[in-house]
Coordinates of C-alpha atoms in Angstrom, one line a residue:
Chain C
M1130 CA -5.7 -31.9 8.5
R1131 CA -8.3 -33.6 10.6
D1132 CA -8.9 -37.1 9.4
S1133 CA -11.0 -38.4 12.3
T1134 CA -11.9 -41.9 11.2
P1135 CA -14.7 -42.8 13.5
G1136 CA -14.4 -46.4 14.8
P1137 CA -12.4 -48.4 17.1
W1138 CA -9.0 -47.3 18.3
A1139 CA -6.4 -50.1 18.4
I1140 CA -4.5 -48.3 21.2
E1141 CA -5.7 -45.6 23.6
A1142 CA -3.0 -44.5 26.1
D1143 CA -4.1 -42.1 28.7
N1144 CA -1.5 -40.4 30.8
L1145 CA 0.7 -43.5 31.2
W1146 CA 3.7 -43.2 33.6
K1147 CA 6.1 -45.9 34.5
R1148 CA 8.8 -45.5 37.0
Y1149 CA 11.6 -48.0 37.6
R1150 CA 13.6 -47.9 40.7
R1151 CA 15.5 -44.6 40.0
R1152 CA 14.1 -43.1 36.8
W1153 CA 11.0 -42.5 34.9
A1154 CA 10.9 -44.8 31.8
L1155 CA 7.7 -43.3 30.5
Q1156 CA 6.1 -40.0 31.3
E1157 CA 2.6 -38.7 30.6
C1158 CA 2.3 -40.8 27.5
S1159 CA -1.1 -40.1 25.9
F1160 CA -2.1 -40.9 22.4
R1161 CA -4.3 -43.1 20.3
L1162 CA -3.7 -45.2 17.3
P1163 CA -6.5 -46.0 14.8
A1164 CA -7.1 -49.6 14.0
G1165 CA -5.6 -51.1 10.9
R1166 CA -2.4 -48.9 10.9
V1167 CA 1.2 -50.1 10.7
C1168 CA 2.8 -47.9 13.2
A1169 CA 6.4 -47.4 14.0
M1170 CA 7.7 -46.4 17.4
V1171 CA 11.0 -44.6 17.0
G1172 CA 13.4 -43.3 19.6
P1173 CA 16.9 -43.7 20.9
N1174 CA 17.8 -46.4 23.3
G1175 CA 16.2 -46.0 26.6
A1176 CA 13.4 -43.8 25.2
G1177 CA 10.7 -46.0 26.7
K1178 CA 9.7 -48.0 23.6
S1179 CA 10.2 -51.5 25.1
T1180 CA 8.5 -50.3 28.3
F1181 CA 5.5 -49.2 26.4
L1182 CA 5.3 -52.5 24.5
G1183 CA 5.8 -54.4 27.7
I1184 CA 2.9 -52.5 29.3
A1185 CA 0.7 -53.3 26.3
A1186 CA 1.7 -57.0 26.5
R1187 CA 0.8 -57.1 30.2
L1188 CA 4.4 -57.9 31.1
I1189 CA 5.0 -54.6 32.9
Q1190 CA 2.5 -52.8 35.2
P1191 CA 2.3 -49.0 34.6
S1192 CA 2.8 -46.8 37.6
T1193 CA -0.2 -44.7 36.8
G1194 CA -2.4 -44.1 33.8
T1195 CA -4.6 -46.4 31.7
L1196 CA -4.1 -48.2 28.4
K1197 CA -6.9 -49.6 26.3
L1198 CA -6.3 -52.0 23.5
G1199 CA -9.2 -52.3 21.1
G1200 CA -11.3 -50.7 23.7
V1201 CA -10.5 -53.2 26.4
P1202 CA -8.4 -52.0 29.4
V1203 CA -5.0 -53.7 29.6
D1204 CA -5.6 -55.0 33.1
D1205 CA -8.4 -57.2 31.8
P1206 CA -6.8 -60.6 31.2
T1207 CA -8.9 -61.3 28.1
V1208 CA -7.0 -58.6 26.3
L1209 CA -4.3 -61.2 25.7
T1210 CA -6.5 -63.0 23.2
R1211 CA -6.5 -59.9 21.0
V1212 CA -2.9 -59.0 21.2
A1213 CA 0.3 -60.8 20.1
Y1214 CA 3.6 -59.7 21.4
L1215 CA 7.0 -60.5 20.0
A1216 CA 9.9 -59.7 22.3
Q1217 CA 13.2 -58.4 20.9
D1218 CA 15.1 -61.6 21.4
K1219 CA 12.2 -63.7 20.1
P1220 CA 12.3 -66.3 22.9
L1221 CA 11.3 -69.8 21.8
Y1222 CA 12.0 -73.2 23.3
P1223 CA 15.1 -74.4 21.5
R1224 CA 14.4 -78.1 22.1
F1225 CA 10.9 -77.9 20.6
T1226 CA 10.5 -78.7 17.0
V1227 CA 8.8 -76.2 14.8
A1228 CA 5.6 -78.3 14.8
E1229 CA 5.7 -78.4 18.6
T1230 CA 6.2 -74.7 18.7
L1231 CA 3.0 -74.3 16.6
R1232 CA 1.3 -76.7 18.9
L1233 CA 2.2 -74.5 21.8
G1234 CA 0.3 -71.7 20.0
R1235 CA -2.6 -74.1 19.3
E1236 CA -2.8 -75.3 22.9
L1237 CA -2.6 -71.8 24.5
N1238 CA -4.8 -69.8 22.2
P1239 CA -8.5 -70.3 21.5
R1240 CA -8.6 -68.5 18.2
W1241 CA -5.5 -70.3 16.8
D1242 CA -5.3 -70.6 13.0
Q1243 CA -3.1 -73.6 12.3
A1244 CA -3.3 -73.3 8.5
L1245 CA -2.1 -69.7 8.6
A1246 CA 0.8 -70.5 10.9
E1247 CA 1.8 -73.5 8.8
R1248 CA 1.6 -71.4 5.7
I1249 CA 3.9 -68.8 7.1
V1250 CA 6.4 -71.4 8.2
R1251 CA 6.2 -73.3 5.0
S1252 CA 6.7 -70.3 2.7
G1253 CA 10.1 -69.9 4.3
D1254 CA 11.0 -73.5 3.7
V1255 CA 11.4 -74.1 7.4
P1256 CA 11.0 -77.9 8.0
L1257 CA 8.4 -78.6 10.6
A1258 CA 10.4 -81.4 12.2
A1259 CA 13.5 -79.3 12.8
R1260 CA 14.3 -78.3 16.3
V1261 CA 14.0 -74.5 16.9
G1262 CA 17.6 -74.4 18.3
T1263 CA 19.0 -75.5 14.9
L1264 CA 17.3 -72.8 12.8
S1265 CA 18.9 -69.6 11.5
G1266 CA 18.0 -66.2 12.9
G1267 CA 15.7 -65.5 10.0
Q1268 CA 14.0 -68.9 10.2
R1269 CA 13.5 -68.4 13.9
T1270 CA 12.0 -65.0 13.4
R1271 CA 9.7 -66.6 10.8
V1272 CA 8.5 -69.2 13.3
A1273 CA 8.0 -66.5 15.9
F1274 CA 5.9 -64.5 13.4
A1275 CA 3.9 -67.7 12.6
L1276 CA 3.2 -68.0 16.3
A1277 CA 2.2 -64.4 16.5
F1278 CA -0.1 -64.4 13.4
G1279 CA -1.5 -67.8 14.2
K1280 CA -3.0 -66.2 17.3
R1281 CA -5.2 -64.1 15.0
P1282 CA -4.4 -60.9 16.9
E1283 CA -6.1 -57.6 16.3
L1284 CA -3.0 -55.9 17.4
L1285 CA 0.5 -57.1 16.9
L1286 CA 3.3 -55.7 19.1
L1287 CA 6.8 -56.1 17.8
D1288 CA 9.9 -55.1 19.7
E1289 CA 12.6 -54.4 17.1
P1290 CA 11.6 -57.3 15.0
M1291 CA 14.2 -57.0 12.3
S1292 CA 17.2 -55.8 14.3
D1293 CA 19.1 -59.1 14.4
L1294 CA 18.4 -60.1 10.8
D1295 CA 20.6 -60.0 7.7
P1296 CA 19.3 -57.7 4.9
L1297 CA 17.9 -60.5 2.9
A1298 CA 15.9 -62.0 5.8
R1299 CA 14.8 -58.5 6.8
D1300 CA 13.4 -57.8 3.3
E1301 CA 11.7 -61.1 3.2
L1302 CA 10.1 -60.9 6.7
S1303 CA 9.0 -57.3 6.4
G1304 CA 7.2 -58.3 3.2
L1305 CA 5.6 -61.1 5.0
L1306 CA 4.6 -58.9 7.9
L1307 CA 3.0 -56.2 5.7
A1308 CA 1.2 -58.8 3.6
E1309 CA -0.2 -60.7 6.5
A1310 CA -1.1 -57.5 8.4
A1311 CA -2.9 -56.2 5.3
E1312 CA -4.8 -59.4 4.7
H1313 CA -6.1 -59.7 8.2
G1314 CA -6.5 -56.1 8.9
T1315 CA -4.1 -56.4 11.9
T1316 CA -2.9 -53.3 13.5
V1317 CA 0.9 -53.4 13.9
L1318 CA 2.9 -51.4 16.4
M1319 CA 6.6 -52.0 16.0
S1320 CA 9.6 -50.3 17.6
S1321 CA 12.5 -49.8 15.4
H1322 CA 15.9 -48.3 15.1
M1323 CA 16.0 -48.4 11.4
L1324 CA 14.6 -45.2 9.9
S1325 CA 14.7 -46.4 6.3
E1326 CA 12.7 -49.4 7.4
V1327 CA 10.2 -47.1 9.1
E1328 CA 9.8 -45.0 6.1
E1329 CA 9.1 -48.0 3.9
M1330 CA 6.8 -50.0 6.1
C1331 CA 4.8 -47.7 8.3
D1332 CA 2.0 -45.2 7.8
H1333 CA 1.8 -44.0 11.3
L1334 CA 4.6 -42.8 13.7
L1335 CA 5.3 -42.4 17.4
V1336 CA 8.5 -40.8 18.4
L1337 CA 9.7 -41.2 21.9
A1338 CA 12.7 -39.6 23.6
G1339 CA 13.6 -39.6 27.2
G1340 CA 10.4 -41.4 28.2
R1341 CA 8.2 -38.7 26.6
L1342 CA 6.1 -38.8 23.5
R1343 CA 7.7 -36.3 21.1
M1344 CA 5.6 -36.8 18.0
A1345 CA 2.6 -38.9 17.0
G1346 CA 0.5 -39.0 13.9
P1347 CA 0.1 -40.4 10.4
T1348 CA 3.3 -40.2 8.3
D1349 CA 1.6 -38.4 5.4
A1350 CA 0.5 -35.6 7.8
L1351 CA 3.8 -35.3 9.8
V1352 CA 6.0 -34.7 6.8
P1353 CA 4.1 -31.7 5.4
A1354 CA 3.9 -30.2 8.8
H1355 CA 7.7 -29.6 8.7
T1356 CA 9.8 -27.3 6.6
L1357 CA 13.5 -27.3 6.4
V1358 CA 14.7 -23.7 6.0
T1359 CA 18.2 -22.8 5.0
G1360 CA 19.7 -19.4 4.3
R1361 CA 22.1 -16.7 5.5
A1362 CA 22.5 -16.4 9.3
I1363 CA 21.6 -13.0 10.8
D1364 CA 24.3 -12.0 13.3
G1365 CA 25.4 -15.5 13.4
R1366 CA 22.0 -16.8 14.4
V1367 CA 18.8 -18.2 12.9
P1368 CA 16.4 -15.4 12.0
K1369 CA 14.4 -14.8 15.1
E1370 CA 10.9 -14.7 13.5
L1371 CA 11.3 -18.4 12.6
A1372 CA 11.3 -19.2 16.3
E1373 CA 8.7 -16.6 17.1
R1374 CA 6.1 -17.3 14.5
H1375 CA 6.7 -21.0 14.0
T1376 CA 7.9 -23.9 16.1
L1377 CA 11.6 -24.3 15.9
V1378 CA 12.5 -28.0 16.2
E1379 CA 16.2 -27.8 15.6
S1380 CA 18.6 -25.3 14.1
R1381 CA 22.2 -25.2 13.2
V1382 CA 24.5 -22.4 12.2
S1383 CA 27.7 -23.2 10.3
G1384 CA 29.7 -20.3 9.1
R1385 CA 27.3 -17.8 7.6
Q1386 CA 24.7 -20.3 6.8
F1387 CA 21.9 -21.6 9.0
S1388 CA 19.5 -24.5 8.6
A1389 CA 16.4 -24.8 10.7
M1390 CA 13.8 -27.5 11.0
I1391 CA 10.5 -25.8 11.8
R1392 CA 6.9 -26.6 12.1
T1393 CA 5.0 -24.0 10.2
D1394 CA 2.2 -22.3 12.1
G1395 CA 0.7 -20.3 9.4
P1396 CA 2.2 -19.1 6.1
L1397 CA 6.0 -18.9 5.9
A1398 CA 7.6 -15.7 4.6
D1399 CA 10.1 -16.2 1.9
R1400 CA 12.8 -13.9 3.3
P1401 CA 13.9 -12.7 6.8
E1402 CA 12.7 -9.3 7.9
A1403 CA 16.1 -8.2 9.1
A1404 CA 17.8 -8.9 5.8
P1405 CA 15.2 -8.7 3.0
D1406 CA 17.9 -9.0 0.4
A1407 CA 18.8 -12.5 1.4
P1408 CA 15.8 -14.9 0.8
W1409 CA 16.0 -18.3 2.4
D1410 CA 15.2 -21.6 0.9
A1411 CA 12.3 -23.6 2.2
M1412 CA 12.3 -27.3 1.4
T1413 CA 10.2 -30.3 2.4
P1414 CA 12.4 -32.5 4.5
S1415 CA 12.6 -36.3 4.2
L1416 CA 11.0 -38.3 7.0
E1417 CA 14.4 -39.4 8.1
E1418 CA 15.5 -35.8 8.5
I1419 CA 12.4 -35.0 10.6
L1420 CA 12.9 -38.0 12.8
L1421 CA 16.6 -37.2 13.4
A1422 CA 15.9 -33.6 14.2
C1423 CA 13.1 -34.6 16.5
M1424 CA 15.2 -37.1 18.4
R1425 CA 18.2 -34.8 18.6
S1426 CA 16.1 -32.0 20.3
P1427 CA 14.2 -33.5 23.2
D1428 CA 13.4 -30.1 24.4
A1429 CA 11.4 -29.0 21.4
P1430 CA 7.7 -29.0 21.9
A1431 CA 5.9 -32.3 21.1
L1432 CA 3.8 -32.6 18.0
I1433 CA 0.7 -34.8 18.5
M1434 CA -1.4 -34.7 15.4
D1435 CA -5.2 -34.3 16.0
E1436 CA -5.9 -37.9 15.0
A1437 CA -3.4 -39.3 17.4
R1438 CA -4.4 -36.9 20.3
K1439 CA -6.1 -38.6 23.2
E1440 CA -8.6 -36.2 24.8
T1441 CA -7.9 -36.6 28.4
A1442 CA -11.3 -35.2 29.3
A1443 CA -13.2 -37.7 27.2
Chain R
M265 CA -3.5 -84.0 1.9
S266 CA -0.3 -82.2 2.9
T267 CA -2.1 -80.5 5.8
A268 CA -3.3 -83.9 7.1
T269 CA 0.2 -85.3 6.9
T270 CA 1.6 -82.4 8.9
T271 CA -1.0 -82.6 11.6
H272 CA -0.1 -86.2 11.9
E273 CA 3.6 -85.4 12.1
A274 CA 2.8 -82.7 14.7
G275 CA 0.9 -85.3 16.7
T276 CA 3.6 -87.9 16.7
G277 CA 6.5 -85.5 17.0
S278 CA 5.2 -84.1 20.2
G279 CA 6.0 -87.3 22.1
I280 CA 4.7 -90.1 24.2
A281 CA 1.9 -89.6 26.6
S282 CA 1.1 -86.1 25.3
G283 CA -2.3 -87.4 24.1
P284 CA -4.6 -86.7 27.0
L285 CA -2.8 -83.5 28.0
R286 CA -4.1 -80.2 26.8
G287 CA -3.2 -76.5 27.1
T288 CA -0.7 -75.5 29.7
L289 CA -0.4 -79.0 31.0
W290 CA 0.8 -80.2 27.6
L291 CA 3.3 -77.4 27.5
V292 CA 4.6 -78.1 30.9
W293 CA 4.8 -81.9 30.2
R294 CA 6.7 -81.2 26.9
R295 CA 9.0 -78.8 28.6
H296 CA 10.0 -81.2 31.3
R297 CA 9.4 -84.4 29.4
A298 CA 13.0 -85.7 29.6
A299 CA 13.4 -85.0 33.3
L300 CA 10.0 -86.4 34.3
L301 CA 10.3 -89.5 32.2
T302 CA 13.8 -90.1 33.6
G303 CA 12.3 -89.8 37.1
I304 CA 9.5 -92.2 36.4
L305 CA 11.9 -94.8 34.8
V306 CA 14.4 -94.5 37.6
T307 CA 11.5 -95.0 40.1
L308 CA 10.2 -98.1 38.3
A309 CA 13.7 -99.5 38.1
A310 CA 14.4 -98.9 41.7
C311 CA 11.0 -100.5 42.7
A312 CA 11.8 -103.5 40.6
L313 CA 15.2 -103.8 42.3
F314 CA 13.6 -103.5 45.8
S315 CA 11.1 -106.2 44.9
Y316 CA 13.8 -108.5 43.7
Q317 CA 15.8 -107.8 46.8
R318 CA 12.8 -108.6 48.9
I319 CA 12.5 -112.1 47.3
G320 CA 16.0 -112.9 48.4
L321 CA 15.5 -111.4 51.8
M322 CA 12.4 -113.3 52.6
G323 CA 14.1 -116.5 51.5
F324 CA 16.9 -115.7 53.9
L325 CA 14.7 -114.7 56.8
G326 CA 12.2 -117.5 56.4
G327 CA 11.2 -118.5 59.9
K328 CA 14.4 -117.2 61.6
D329 CA 14.4 -115.2 64.7
T330 CA 15.6 -111.7 63.7
G331 CA 17.0 -111.0 67.1
A332 CA 19.7 -113.7 67.0
E333 CA 23.3 -112.6 67.1
A334 CA 24.5 -115.0 64.4
L335 CA 21.8 -114.0 62.1
Q336 CA 23.0 -110.3 62.2
E337 CA 26.5 -111.3 61.1
D338 CA 25.1 -113.4 58.3
F339 CA 22.6 -110.6 57.3
R340 CA 25.3 -108.0 57.2
S341 CA 27.5 -110.0 54.8
R342 CA 24.6 -110.9 52.5
F343 CA 22.4 -107.8 52.5
G344 CA 24.4 -105.1 54.3
S345 CA 25.8 -103.4 51.2
A346 CA 22.5 -103.7 49.3
F347 CA 20.6 -102.0 52.0
S348 CA 23.1 -99.2 52.6
S349 CA 23.3 -98.4 48.8
D350 CA 19.5 -98.5 48.6
I351 CA 19.3 -96.1 51.5
Q352 CA 22.0 -93.8 50.1
F353 CA 20.2 -93.6 46.8
L354 CA 16.9 -92.8 48.5
Q355 CA 18.5 -90.2 50.6
L356 CA 19.9 -88.5 47.5
V357 CA 16.5 -88.4 45.8
P358 CA 15.2 -85.2 47.4
V359 CA 18.5 -83.4 46.6
I360 CA 18.6 -84.6 43.0
V361 CA 15.0 -83.7 42.4
A362 CA 15.4 -80.3 44.0
V363 CA 18.6 -79.5 42.0
F364 CA 17.6 -80.9 38.6
L365 CA 13.8 -80.3 38.5
G366 CA 13.1 -77.6 41.1
A367 CA 15.8 -75.1 40.5
P368 CA 15.5 -74.9 36.7
L369 CA 11.6 -75.0 36.8
I370 CA 11.2 -71.2 36.6
S371 CA 14.7 -69.9 36.4
A372 CA 15.2 -71.5 32.9
E373 CA 12.1 -69.7 31.7
L374 CA 13.4 -66.5 33.1
E375 CA 16.9 -66.9 31.8
R376 CA 15.8 -67.7 28.3
G377 CA 13.0 -65.2 28.2
T378 CA 10.5 -67.8 27.4
L379 CA 8.4 -66.7 30.3
R380 CA 7.5 -63.7 28.1
L381 CA 6.5 -66.1 25.4
V382 CA 4.2 -68.2 27.5
T383 CA 2.7 -65.4 29.5
T384 CA 1.7 -63.4 26.4
Q385 CA -0.3 -66.2 25.0
S386 CA -4.1 -66.2 25.7
V387 CA -3.9 -68.1 29.0
G388 CA -3.3 -66.1 32.1
R389 CA -0.2 -66.1 34.1
G390 CA -1.9 -67.7 37.0
R391 CA -3.0 -70.8 35.0
W392 CA 0.5 -71.1 33.6
L393 CA 2.0 -71.0 37.0
A394 CA -0.5 -73.4 38.4
A395 CA 0.3 -76.0 35.7
T396 CA 4.1 -75.4 36.0
L397 CA 4.0 -76.2 39.7
A398 CA 1.3 -78.8 39.8
L399 CA 2.3 -81.2 37.1
P400 CA 6.0 -81.7 38.1
L401 CA 5.1 -81.8 41.8
T402 CA 2.4 -84.4 41.2
V403 CA 4.9 -86.6 39.4
V404 CA 7.3 -86.1 42.3
V405 CA 4.7 -87.1 44.8
V406 CA 3.7 -90.2 42.9
C407 CA 7.3 -91.3 42.3
T408 CA 8.5 -90.7 45.8
T409 CA 5.4 -92.3 47.3
L410 CA 6.1 -95.4 45.2
L411 CA 9.8 -95.5 46.2
S412 CA 9.0 -95.1 49.8
V413 CA 6.2 -97.6 50.0
V414 CA 8.2 -100.3 48.1
F415 CA 11.3 -99.7 50.1
Q416 CA 9.4 -99.9 53.3
W417 CA 7.9 -103.2 52.2
L418 CA 11.5 -104.4 51.6
W419 CA 12.9 -103.0 54.8
T420 CA 10.2 -103.7 57.4
P421 CA 10.9 -107.5 57.8
A422 CA 14.5 -106.7 58.3
H423 CA 14.2 -103.4 60.2
S424 CA 16.1 -104.6 63.2
L425 CA 18.9 -106.0 61.1
A426 CA 19.4 -103.4 58.3
V427 CA 22.0 -100.7 59.0
G428 CA 22.5 -102.3 62.5
G429 CA 18.9 -101.7 63.4
D430 CA 19.5 -97.9 63.7
W431 CA 16.4 -96.7 61.9
L432 CA 16.7 -93.2 63.2
S433 CA 20.0 -91.7 62.1
S434 CA 21.2 -94.2 59.6
G435 CA 18.6 -93.5 57.0
P436 CA 15.4 -95.6 57.2
F437 CA 13.6 -92.8 59.0
D438 CA 14.1 -90.4 56.1
V439 CA 13.4 -92.8 53.3
T440 CA 10.3 -94.7 54.4
G441 CA 6.8 -93.6 55.2
P442 CA 5.7 -90.1 54.3
I443 CA 9.1 -88.4 55.1
L444 CA 10.7 -89.1 51.7
V445 CA 7.7 -87.5 49.9
A446 CA 7.6 -84.5 52.2
K447 CA 11.3 -83.9 52.2
T448 CA 11.5 -84.1 48.4
L449 CA 8.5 -81.7 48.1
F450 CA 10.0 -79.3 50.5
L451 CA 13.5 -79.2 48.9
T452 CA 12.0 -79.0 45.4
A453 CA 9.8 -76.1 46.5
V454 CA 12.9 -74.4 47.9
G455 CA 14.7 -75.0 44.6
V456 CA 11.8 -73.4 42.7
A457 CA 11.8 -70.4 45.0
L458 CA 15.6 -70.0 44.7
G459 CA 15.3 -70.2 40.9
K460 CA 12.6 -67.6 40.9
L461 CA 14.8 -65.3 43.0
I462 CA 18.1 -66.0 41.3
K463 CA 16.8 -66.1 37.7
R464 CA 19.8 -68.1 36.4
V465 CA 19.8 -71.8 36.0
V466 CA 23.3 -72.8 37.0
P467 CA 23.6 -70.5 40.1
A468 CA 20.1 -71.5 41.1
M469 CA 21.1 -75.2 40.9
L470 CA 24.3 -74.6 42.9
V471 CA 22.5 -72.6 45.6
T472 CA 19.8 -75.2 45.8
A473 CA 22.4 -78.0 46.3
F474 CA 24.0 -76.1 49.1
T475 CA 20.7 -75.3 50.7
S476 CA 19.7 -78.9 50.5
A477 CA 22.9 -80.0 52.1
A478 CA 22.4 -77.4 54.9
V479 CA 18.7 -78.5 55.4
S480 CA 19.8 -82.2 55.6
L481 CA 22.4 -81.3 58.1
V482 CA 20.1 -79.4 60.4
W483 CA 17.4 -82.1 59.9
G484 CA 19.8 -84.8 60.9
E485 CA 21.5 -83.0 63.8
K486 CA 18.7 -81.0 65.3
V487 CA 15.3 -81.9 64.1
R488 CA 14.9 -85.6 64.0
T489 CA 15.3 -86.3 67.7
L490 CA 12.9 -83.4 68.5
L491 CA 10.1 -85.2 66.7
G492 CA 9.5 -87.6 69.6
T493 CA 10.1 -87.9 73.3
A494 CA 12.9 -90.3 74.1
R495 CA 12.0 -93.1 76.6
S496 CA 14.5 -94.0 79.3
I497 CA 15.3 -97.2 81.1
A498 CA 17.3 -97.4 84.4
Y499 CA 19.4 -100.3 85.6
P500 CA 21.9 -100.8 88.4
Y501 CA 25.3 -99.2 87.9
N502 CA 27.2 -102.4 88.1
G503 CA 24.5 -104.6 86.8
N504 CA 23.7 -105.9 83.3
G505 CA 21.7 -103.9 80.8
P506 CA 20.1 -102.1 79.3
D507 CA 17.6 -104.7 78.2
L508 CA 16.5 -102.9 75.0
A509 CA 14.6 -104.4 72.1
S510 CA 16.8 -105.1 69.1
D511 CA 14.9 -102.5 67.1
A512 CA 15.2 -99.7 69.7
V513 CA 17.5 -96.8 68.9
R514 CA 19.8 -95.8 71.8
I515 CA 20.2 -92.0 72.0
D516 CA 22.1 -91.2 75.1
D517 CA 23.5 -92.7 78.4
W518 CA 23.5 -91.2 81.8
V519 CA 24.3 -92.1 85.4
A520 CA 21.7 -91.3 88.0
T521 CA 20.9 -91.3 91.7
A522 CA 18.3 -93.5 93.2
D523 CA 15.7 -90.6 93.1
G524 CA 16.4 -90.1 89.4
R525 CA 18.8 -87.1 89.3
L526 CA 20.9 -87.4 86.1
F527 CA 24.6 -86.9 85.7
G528 CA 26.8 -87.1 82.6
F529 CA 27.9 -90.5 81.6
S530 CA 31.6 -89.8 82.4
T531 CA 30.9 -88.4 85.9
C532 CA 33.5 -89.6 88.3
V533 CA 35.1 -91.8 85.7
H534 CA 38.3 -89.8 85.8
D535 CA 38.3 -89.2 89.5
A536 CA 41.1 -90.6 91.6
H537 CA 38.6 -92.7 93.6
P538 CA 35.6 -93.3 91.3
D539 CA 33.6 -95.4 93.8
A540 CA 34.0 -92.8 96.6
C541 CA 33.0 -90.0 94.2
R542 CA 29.9 -91.9 93.0
A543 CA 29.0 -92.7 96.6
K544 CA 29.3 -89.0 97.5
L545 CA 26.9 -88.0 94.7
G546 CA 24.6 -90.9 95.4
I547 CA 25.0 -92.5 91.9
V548 CA 23.6 -96.0 91.9
N549 CA 22.0 -96.4 88.4
R550 CA 22.8 -96.1 84.8
V551 CA 20.1 -94.7 82.5
T552 CA 19.7 -95.2 78.8
E553 CA 17.6 -93.0 76.6
Y554 CA 16.1 -94.6 73.5
F555 CA 13.4 -94.4 70.9
S556 CA 11.5 -97.6 70.5
Y557 CA 10.4 -98.8 67.0
D558 CA 6.7 -98.2 67.7
Q559 CA 7.5 -94.4 68.0
M560 CA 8.8 -94.3 64.5
A561 CA 5.6 -93.8 62.5
G562 CA 4.4 -91.0 64.9
M563 CA 7.7 -89.2 64.6
Q564 CA 7.6 -89.5 60.8
W565 CA 4.1 -88.0 60.5
L566 CA 5.0 -85.2 62.8
G567 CA 8.1 -84.4 60.7
T568 CA 6.0 -84.7 57.6
A569 CA 3.5 -82.2 58.9
A570 CA 6.3 -79.7 59.6
L571 CA 7.9 -80.2 56.2
L572 CA 4.6 -79.9 54.3
A573 CA 3.7 -76.7 56.2
L574 CA 7.1 -75.3 55.2
T575 CA 6.5 -76.4 51.6
A576 CA 3.1 -74.7 51.5
L577 CA 4.8 -71.5 52.8
V578 CA 7.5 -71.6 50.2
L579 CA 5.1 -72.3 47.4
A580 CA 2.9 -69.5 48.5
F581 CA 5.9 -67.2 48.4
V582 CA 6.6 -68.3 44.8
V583 CA 3.0 -67.7 43.7
W584 CA 3.0 -64.3 45.4
R585 CA 6.3 -63.3 43.8
A586 CA 5.3 -64.5 40.4
R587 CA 1.9 -62.9 40.4
R588 CA 2.8 -59.6 42.1
R589 CA 5.3 -58.1 39.7
P590 CA 3.8 -58.1 36.2
L591 CA 0.1 -58.0 35.9

């Protein structure tokens, strides 16, 4: 399963911790993300997604640990020329016109691409002379995207970019995002609540829960690593060899039936040892099922795929 | 073709005087354009008014002795209200600037989240902060200097007549010379700092208004008279006096013994036998404490130095707060 593309890593997080006054928002977060991926960061509210994005955008200082973006440590101010960040509420100056908002990008960014930004704004029929405060939510998000892409970033950080959009605008803007990211080879890291959106758009995943990284890796490797086993419960419990020989992520027993989400470590038998007459069913789960199981069981061991693993020694 | 048109639109749409400004300075100018332009226009209008008033004043004063009693009456009826409203306006300038420019300067960015927009562009936080503070404060310095200089030009020929010649506590002290500039800078810096701490525009403006009122009160009641050493003049208890210049400001009156021991002004006044009481204490003189007009400039510069030092302190706090938290 090792797909070690040699080359630059868009993100290398090494043992990042962030403590707010009372609680840890992020704990021993270590992973790396290859350049050119569209990566989703998934997790319940308060999982540490916004904290991580804030650290990457230099808005939040980590308590300990290091973070490199494109090989440059995040405490080097020049990192901001390579990274674009879009906050959840997409702050823009409401009294600025769209043209002035783009001028803001031009004035503050040396690598600004005016033609690209204007093309993005224009393709959504957003008038350049309109004040930002008069635009609809979708149009405003489009302007914010234009500002982010006009910066020509190597890495685009998006904090729940689609959460406040209607389905039509969401569809339109996710198309725009993927097309622009593919055209310029931009690495995208976006946090999201919408699992269907994640499944459609992203080829890499980070799952956070309770401030810890639960899962990290390419989508097409994470799914085959999981198996959903259903069958007859033994003494009202999940057959014990599933937990002993494999990694049990989540299990449920309802009546005489059990269902268990496991990560297979080696070949999976087709029936329990205790009751050889009752074979279980093994299925490949959907990504959504895996994500839900992973978020529901914060105590299950984390799965960090080799490609995403950050060697602390290195 | 269409691109060219758009660039042109973008250029004209971004407003007057944005031509020479680049980068963060352009952004700060565009953000506060309305407030700064209003300030500049009001300044120019006020300076024009002061100049116009000076023409009338010089015509009136032409060759007359400003000490004459009759002239004072005449002056009061013709220029009294103009001077007092000029002074009231100038006394409000520091408070208005602090509340409407200082308080929202950073708090508006925090409240709307646009601080996260500007500080995640390619320029560093430090440069953004420097431009945010420097450009508005420079405009404030230029405008208040202009106001102060032009008003002083109007007021100086009539300094012993305007507001009854009381230059210390009736306003001229605070609105001429360097004091107007320093006071405006200080209160504006306080507004910026409060905005940084409170993070909400309206509460920051309210607290700034209250703080400005408190500072003005303390300034007027406690600080002003500490800026210079009052002079005193003694004259016989039953004689005429004091023989003060018409532009001196009387601070306090005492009674005193021949060797200079001071007693409160009302000492012995309510005694059954005032003369006997005074004789017993040895009171033979009255003493008047006053500031003379030639002390004014020195006192103003001392006050300015104190205000500017405080301003520097407050601004250093703002920079330290803004740089410390996020990277």
